[in-house]
Coordinates of C-alpha atoms in Angstrom, one line a residue:
M474 CA -10.8 38.3 -12.0
M475 CA -12.2 35.3 -13.8
T476 CA -15.8 35.6 -15.0
Q477 CA -18.1 33.5 -12.9
F478 CA -19.9 31.9 -15.8
W479 CA -22.0 29.8 -13.5
T480 CA -23.8 32.9 -12.3
T481 CA -24.8 34.1 -15.8
T482 CA -25.0 30.9 -17.9
P483 CA -28.0 28.6 -17.5
L484 CA -26.9 25.0 -16.9
D485 CA -28.4 23.8 -20.2
E486 CA -26.4 26.4 -22.1
M487 CA -23.0 25.6 -20.6
T488 CA -20.2 24.3 -22.8
P489 CA -19.0 20.8 -21.9
I490 CA -15.8 22.4 -20.4
Q491 CA -17.9 24.8 -18.2
W492 CA -20.1 21.9 -17.1
E493 CA -17.2 19.6 -16.2
S494 CA -15.5 22.4 -14.3
L495 CA -18.5 22.7 -12.0
C496 CA -17.6 19.4 -10.5
D497 CA -15.8 20.1 -7.2
G498 CA -14.2 16.6 -7.3
C499 CA -15.5 15.6 -3.8
G500 CA -16.1 12.0 -4.9
K501 CA -19.5 11.7 -3.0
C502 CA -21.2 10.7 -6.2
C503 CA -18.8 7.7 -6.4
L504 CA -20.1 6.3 -3.1
N505 CA -22.5 3.4 -3.1
K506 CA -25.9 4.3 -1.9
I507 CA -28.8 2.2 -0.6
I508 CA -32.4 2.9 -1.0
D509 CA -34.8 1.3 1.5
D510 CA -37.4 -0.7 -0.5
E511 CA -40.1 0.1 2.0
T512 CA -39.5 3.8 2.7
D513 CA -37.6 4.9 -0.4
E514 CA -35.1 6.5 2.1
L515 CA -31.6 7.1 0.7
Y516 CA -28.5 6.0 2.7
Y517 CA -25.0 6.9 1.8
T518 CA -22.2 4.4 2.5
N519 CA -18.4 4.9 2.7
A520 CA -18.0 2.1 0.2
A521 CA -16.6 3.8 -2.9
C522 CA -16.5 2.7 -6.5
H523 CA -13.4 0.7 -7.2
L524 CA -12.3 3.2 -9.8
L525 CA -12.1 6.1 -7.2
D526 CA -8.7 7.2 -6.1
A527 CA -9.2 7.7 -2.4
D528 CA -6.5 10.3 -2.1
S529 CA -7.2 12.6 -5.0
C530 CA -11.0 11.8 -5.0
S531 CA -10.9 11.4 -8.7
C532 CA -11.9 8.6 -11.0
R533 CA -8.9 6.6 -12.2
R534 CA -10.7 6.0 -15.5
Y535 CA -13.0 8.9 -15.9
I536 CA -13.1 9.1 -19.7
E537 CA -13.7 5.4 -20.1
R538 CA -15.6 4.8 -16.7
F539 CA -18.7 3.4 -18.4
K540 CA -16.6 0.6 -19.9
Y541 CA -15.6 -0.5 -16.4
V542 CA -18.7 0.5 -14.5
P543 CA -21.7 0.5 -16.9
E544 CA -24.1 1.6 -14.1
C545 CA -22.1 4.8 -13.4
T546 CA -24.3 7.8 -13.9
A547 CA -23.3 10.7 -16.1
I548 CA -24.5 14.0 -14.5
T549 CA -25.9 16.2 -17.3
P550 CA -28.1 19.2 -17.6
A551 CA -30.7 16.9 -19.0
N552 CA -30.8 14.6 -16.0
I553 CA -29.8 16.9 -13.1
S554 CA -33.5 17.3 -12.0
E555 CA -33.8 13.5 -11.6
L556 CA -30.6 13.0 -9.6
T557 CA -32.1 13.6 -6.2
W558 CA -29.4 11.4 -4.6
L559 CA -26.7 14.0 -5.2
P560 CA -25.7 15.5 -1.9
D561 CA -26.7 19.1 -1.1
S562 CA -23.0 20.1 -1.2
C563 CA -22.8 19.1 -5.0
A564 CA -22.3 22.1 -7.2
Y565 CA -24.6 20.7 -9.9
R566 CA -27.4 20.2 -7.4
R567 CA -26.7 23.6 -5.7
L568 CA -26.9 25.5 -9.0
Y569 CA -29.9 23.6 -10.2
L570 CA -31.7 24.6 -6.9
G571 CA -30.7 28.2 -7.4
K572 CA -28.0 28.3 -4.7
A573 CA -24.5 29.8 -5.0
L574 CA -21.3 27.8 -5.0
P575 CA -19.9 27.5 -1.5
S576 CA -16.7 29.4 -0.5
W577 CA -14.6 26.2 -0.6
H578 CA -15.5 25.3 -4.2
P579 CA -12.4 24.9 -6.4
L580 CA -13.7 27.4 -9.0
L581 CA -13.6 30.0 -6.3
T582 CA -10.4 28.9 -4.5
G583 CA -8.3 27.7 -7.4
D584 CA -7.8 24.2 -6.0
K585 CA -9.3 21.3 -4.0
Q586 CA -7.5 22.0 -0.7
A587 CA -10.2 24.2 0.8
M588 CA -12.8 21.5 0.0
H589 CA -10.7 18.8 1.6
A590 CA -10.1 21.1 4.7
A591 CA -13.8 21.7 5.0
G592 CA -14.4 17.9 5.2
I593 CA -16.6 17.9 2.1
S594 CA -14.6 15.4 0.1
V595 CA -14.4 11.6 0.6
Q596 CA -10.6 11.9 1.1
G597 CA -9.5 9.5 3.8
K598 CA -13.1 8.3 4.6
T599 CA -13.8 5.5 2.2
V600 CA -13.2 1.8 1.7
N601 CA -13.0 0.1 -1.7
E602 CA -16.4 -1.5 -2.6
M603 CA -14.5 -4.7 -3.6
K604 CA -13.6 -5.1 0.1
V605 CA -17.2 -4.8 1.4
K606 CA -19.3 -7.8 2.1
Y607 CA -22.5 -6.0 3.2
L608 CA -23.2 -2.4 2.1
E609 CA -25.6 -2.1 5.1
D610 CA -22.6 -2.2 7.4
C611 CA -21.1 0.8 5.7
I612 CA -23.9 3.4 6.1
V613 CA -22.5 6.8 7.1
L614 CA -23.9 10.3 7.6
W615 CA -20.9 12.5 6.7
P616 CA -21.7 12.7 3.0
L617 CA -24.8 14.7 3.9
L618 CA -22.7 17.4 5.4
D619 CA -23.2 20.7 3.6
V620 CA -21.0 23.5 4.7
E621 CA -22.7 26.8 3.7

């Protein structure tokens, strides 16, 4: 059985490969979000970054994404505490908060199929941000779904 490094290695001591492998590949961080100026309330939309492959839920240009989307946020051990917009289902957020990985996580199942089947990923639920006129018309609640 594979060692569950995420249960024994602090986030800030993980290798880059370990850190990257924590990403379940759901694509929720690639959704456009709206913050209400008056209430600071966060709203998710189904408008996804134009680099997101809606079928695989992966970035088409991950390595060079900042060249195409300068405002893209790198999730790192140094900034995880500040990224309160990450959904509760996010492995980075879960581990930071002392929670376990959910049973559908690819590190536990070996692939993304259980995550897709649980409805956690953005697969089949998004529109390309380039086709959206008003983000306010795209607000959705499903990204907040946290199974387990």
